[in-house]
Coordinates of C-alpha atoms in Angstrom, one line a residue:
M1306 CA 116.2 129.1 202.4
R1307 CA 114.8 125.6 201.6
D1308 CA 112.9 123.9 204.4
W1309 CA 112.2 120.8 202.4
P1310 CA 113.5 118.5 200.8
S1311 CA 117.0 118.2 202.0
V1312 CA 118.2 117.4 198.5
P1313 CA 116.3 118.9 195.5
L1314 CA 115.4 116.5 192.7
H1315 CA 115.1 118.1 189.3
L1316 CA 112.3 116.5 187.3
Y1317 CA 110.7 119.3 185.3
D1318 CA 111.7 122.6 183.7
R1319 CA 108.8 124.7 185.0
A1320 CA 107.1 125.4 188.3
I1321 CA 104.0 126.7 189.9
F1322 CA 105.1 128.8 192.8
I1323 CA 102.4 129.1 195.5
D1324 CA 102.4 131.4 198.5
R1325 CA 101.4 129.6 201.7
D1326 CA 99.5 131.7 204.2
G1327 CA 96.4 133.2 202.7
T1328 CA 96.7 131.4 199.4
L1329 CA 97.1 127.7 200.3
S1330 CA 96.3 127.6 204.0
V1331 CA 94.4 130.0 206.2
D1332 CA 96.4 133.0 207.4
S1333 CA 95.7 133.1 211.1
H1334 CA 98.4 135.8 211.7
F1335 CA 101.8 134.2 212.0
P1336 CA 100.4 130.6 211.9
H1337 CA 102.8 128.0 213.2
R1338 CA 100.8 125.6 215.5
I1339 CA 99.7 122.4 213.8
E1340 CA 96.3 122.6 215.6
D1341 CA 95.6 125.9 213.8
L1342 CA 96.4 124.5 210.3
S1343 CA 93.4 124.7 207.9
F1344 CA 93.2 125.0 204.2
I1345 CA 91.6 127.6 202.0
P1346 CA 88.4 126.1 200.5
R1347 CA 89.2 124.2 197.3
A1348 CA 93.0 124.6 197.7
L1349 CA 93.5 120.8 198.2
D1350 CA 91.4 120.2 195.0
A1351 CA 93.7 122.6 193.1
L1352 CA 96.8 120.7 194.3
R1353 CA 95.2 117.4 193.3
I1354 CA 94.9 118.7 189.7
L1355 CA 98.4 120.1 189.7
A1356 CA 99.8 116.8 190.9
T1357 CA 98.9 115.1 187.6
L1358 CA 101.1 117.5 185.6
P1359 CA 104.8 117.4 184.8
V1360 CA 105.5 120.6 186.7
H1361 CA 107.2 121.4 190.0
I1362 CA 104.9 122.6 192.8
I1363 CA 106.9 124.9 195.1
V1364 CA 105.7 126.8 198.1
V1365 CA 107.5 130.1 198.8
T1366 CA 106.6 131.7 202.1
N1367 CA 107.7 134.7 204.2
Q1368 CA 108.0 133.6 207.8
A1369 CA 108.9 136.9 209.5
G1370 CA 107.6 135.4 212.8
I1371 CA 111.0 133.7 213.1
G1372 CA 112.9 136.9 212.8
L1373 CA 110.4 138.6 215.2
G1374 CA 110.9 135.9 217.8
L1375 CA 107.3 134.7 217.7
F1376 CA 108.2 131.1 216.9
S1377 CA 111.2 128.9 215.9
R1378 CA 112.3 127.4 212.7
H1379 CA 111.5 124.0 214.2
D1380 CA 107.9 125.2 214.9
M1381 CA 107.7 126.2 211.2
T1382 CA 109.1 122.9 209.9
R1383 CA 106.6 120.9 212.0
Y1384 CA 103.8 123.0 210.6
N1385 CA 105.1 122.6 207.0
T1386 CA 105.4 118.8 207.5
A1387 CA 101.8 118.6 208.7
L1388 CA 100.7 120.7 205.7
R1389 CA 102.6 118.4 203.3
Q1390 CA 101.1 115.3 204.8
Q1391 CA 97.6 116.6 204.5
V1392 CA 98.2 117.6 200.9
E1393 CA 99.5 114.1 200.1
S1394 CA 96.6 112.5 201.9
A1395 CA 94.3 114.5 199.7
G1396 CA 96.1 113.2 196.5
G1397 CA 98.2 116.3 195.9
R1398 CA 101.9 116.9 196.2
I1399 CA 104.4 119.7 197.1
D1400 CA 107.9 119.3 195.7
A1401 CA 109.6 121.9 197.8
I1402 CA 109.1 124.6 200.4
Y1403 CA 111.2 127.7 200.6
F1404 CA 111.0 130.2 203.4
C1405 CA 112.4 133.5 204.5
P1406 CA 113.0 133.8 208.3
H1407 CA 113.8 137.5 208.2
K1408 CA 111.7 140.5 209.0
E1409 CA 109.6 141.8 206.1
P1410 CA 110.2 145.4 205.0
K1411 CA 107.2 146.6 207.0
H1412 CA 108.9 145.3 210.2
L1413 CA 112.3 147.0 209.8
G1414 CA 113.6 149.7 212.0
P1415 CA 115.3 152.8 210.7
D1416 CA 118.8 151.2 211.0
E1417 CA 117.8 147.8 209.5
S1418 CA 118.2 146.7 205.9
A1419 CA 115.8 144.5 203.9
C1420 CA 117.0 141.0 203.0
K1421 CA 117.0 139.6 199.5
C1422 CA 114.6 136.7 200.1
A1423 CA 111.5 138.2 201.8
K1424 CA 108.8 138.9 199.2
P1425 CA 108.6 141.3 197.4
A1426 CA 112.2 140.4 196.9
P1427 CA 112.6 137.4 194.6
G1428 CA 115.4 135.5 196.5
M1429 CA 113.3 132.4 197.2
L1430 CA 112.2 132.0 193.6
L1431 CA 115.8 132.5 192.4
E1432 CA 117.1 129.9 194.9
A1433 CA 114.4 127.4 193.8
A1434 CA 115.1 128.0 190.1
Y1435 CA 118.8 127.3 190.7
D1436 CA 118.1 124.2 192.8
F1437 CA 115.6 122.7 190.4
S1438 CA 116.9 124.1 187.1
I1439 CA 113.6 125.9 186.5
H1440 CA 112.8 128.2 183.6
L1441 CA 111.2 131.1 185.4
Q1442 CA 109.8 132.8 182.3
H1443 CA 107.7 129.7 181.7
S1444 CA 106.5 129.4 185.3
V1445 CA 103.7 130.9 187.4
M1446 CA 103.6 132.7 190.8
I1447 CA 100.3 132.6 192.7
G1448 CA 99.7 134.6 195.8
D1449 CA 97.2 136.7 197.8
K1450 CA 99.5 139.7 198.3
L1451 CA 101.0 142.2 195.9
S1452 CA 104.4 141.3 197.4
D1453 CA 103.9 137.8 195.9
I1454 CA 103.1 139.4 192.6
A1455 CA 106.1 141.7 192.7
A1456 CA 108.4 138.8 193.5
G1457 CA 107.2 136.9 190.5
Q1458 CA 107.4 139.9 188.2
A1459 CA 111.0 140.5 189.3
V1460 CA 112.0 137.2 187.7
G1461 CA 109.6 137.1 184.8
T1462 CA 107.0 134.6 185.9
R1463 CA 103.4 134.9 185.0
T1464 CA 101.5 136.2 188.1
I1465 CA 98.1 135.5 189.5
L1466 CA 96.5 137.2 192.5
V1467 CA 93.9 135.3 194.5
Q1468 CA 91.2 137.1 196.5
T1469 CA 91.6 134.9 199.6
G1470 CA 93.8 135.9 202.5
K1471 CA 95.0 139.5 202.1
A1472 CA 93.4 139.7 198.6
G1473 CA 96.0 142.2 197.4
R1474 CA 95.9 144.3 200.6
D1475 CA 99.4 144.1 201.9
D1476 CA 99.1 145.4 205.5
T1477 CA 101.1 148.6 205.6
E1478 CA 103.6 147.7 202.9
V1479 CA 103.2 149.6 199.6
V1480 CA 104.0 147.5 196.6
D1481 CA 103.7 148.7 193.1
A1482 CA 102.6 145.5 191.2
I1483 CA 99.8 144.7 188.8
P1484 CA 99.1 140.9 188.4
D1485 CA 98.5 139.3 185.1
L1486 CA 95.3 137.9 186.4
I1487 CA 93.0 138.2 189.4
V1488 CA 90.9 135.2 190.5
A1489 CA 88.8 134.1 193.4
D1490 CA 91.0 131.4 194.8
L1491 CA 93.8 128.9 194.1
Y1492 CA 91.4 126.5 192.4
Q1493 CA 90.3 129.2 190.0
A1494 CA 93.9 130.2 189.4
I1495 CA 94.7 126.6 188.3
E1496 CA 91.6 126.7 186.1
N1497 CA 92.9 129.8 184.3
I1498 CA 96.5 128.5 183.8
N1499 CA 97.1 127.1 180.3
L1500 CA 97.7 123.6 181.7
S1501 CA 98.3 122.2 178.3
A1502 CA 101.4 124.3 178.1
F1503 CA 102.9 122.1 180.8
T1504 CA 102.1 118.7 179.2
S1505 CA 105.0 119.1 176.8
V1506 CA 107.5 119.3 179.6
S1507 CA 109.3 116.0 179.8
R1508 CA 110.8 114.3 182.9

């Protein structure tokens, strides 16, 4: 599901997909209160660099706290709005935020089925690709969990695991995924992307 914008605006053919909690902002365990919002060190610097490139910057985030009844979609939207405002104030940008409000596989009871959008499922990436006409094979997925990596691999993106947040340790969920690259943080992930490959993408 898309939290923002209400109407997608296609400008570029490629995207950098970024997980939210643990990759971009600090994962304080189901974060949803604006007063708890803080960024991973150097994450805002990374977005400032990305903002200069002709590439969509799209956040894809599991928000199982909604399905678990811990907070509402309105709470999440307020948090996401504050996050975007701080990114923009720092000279960066986020072009879209997609979220899954359902329980993750690790939360499901014996009679419950997994949805198609909670990572490691690729539903959010597929929805964003449709909305923005993105070539997934020429895009990148960056996250702190193997479920992020698995979602990217399912649709053919390049995948980068950051060693912030969960750093590849996905709670109790077992995910069989090997990232293309492992780096310290989002800033180093951006440093290791062939940014020149995106300069040829036209508006």
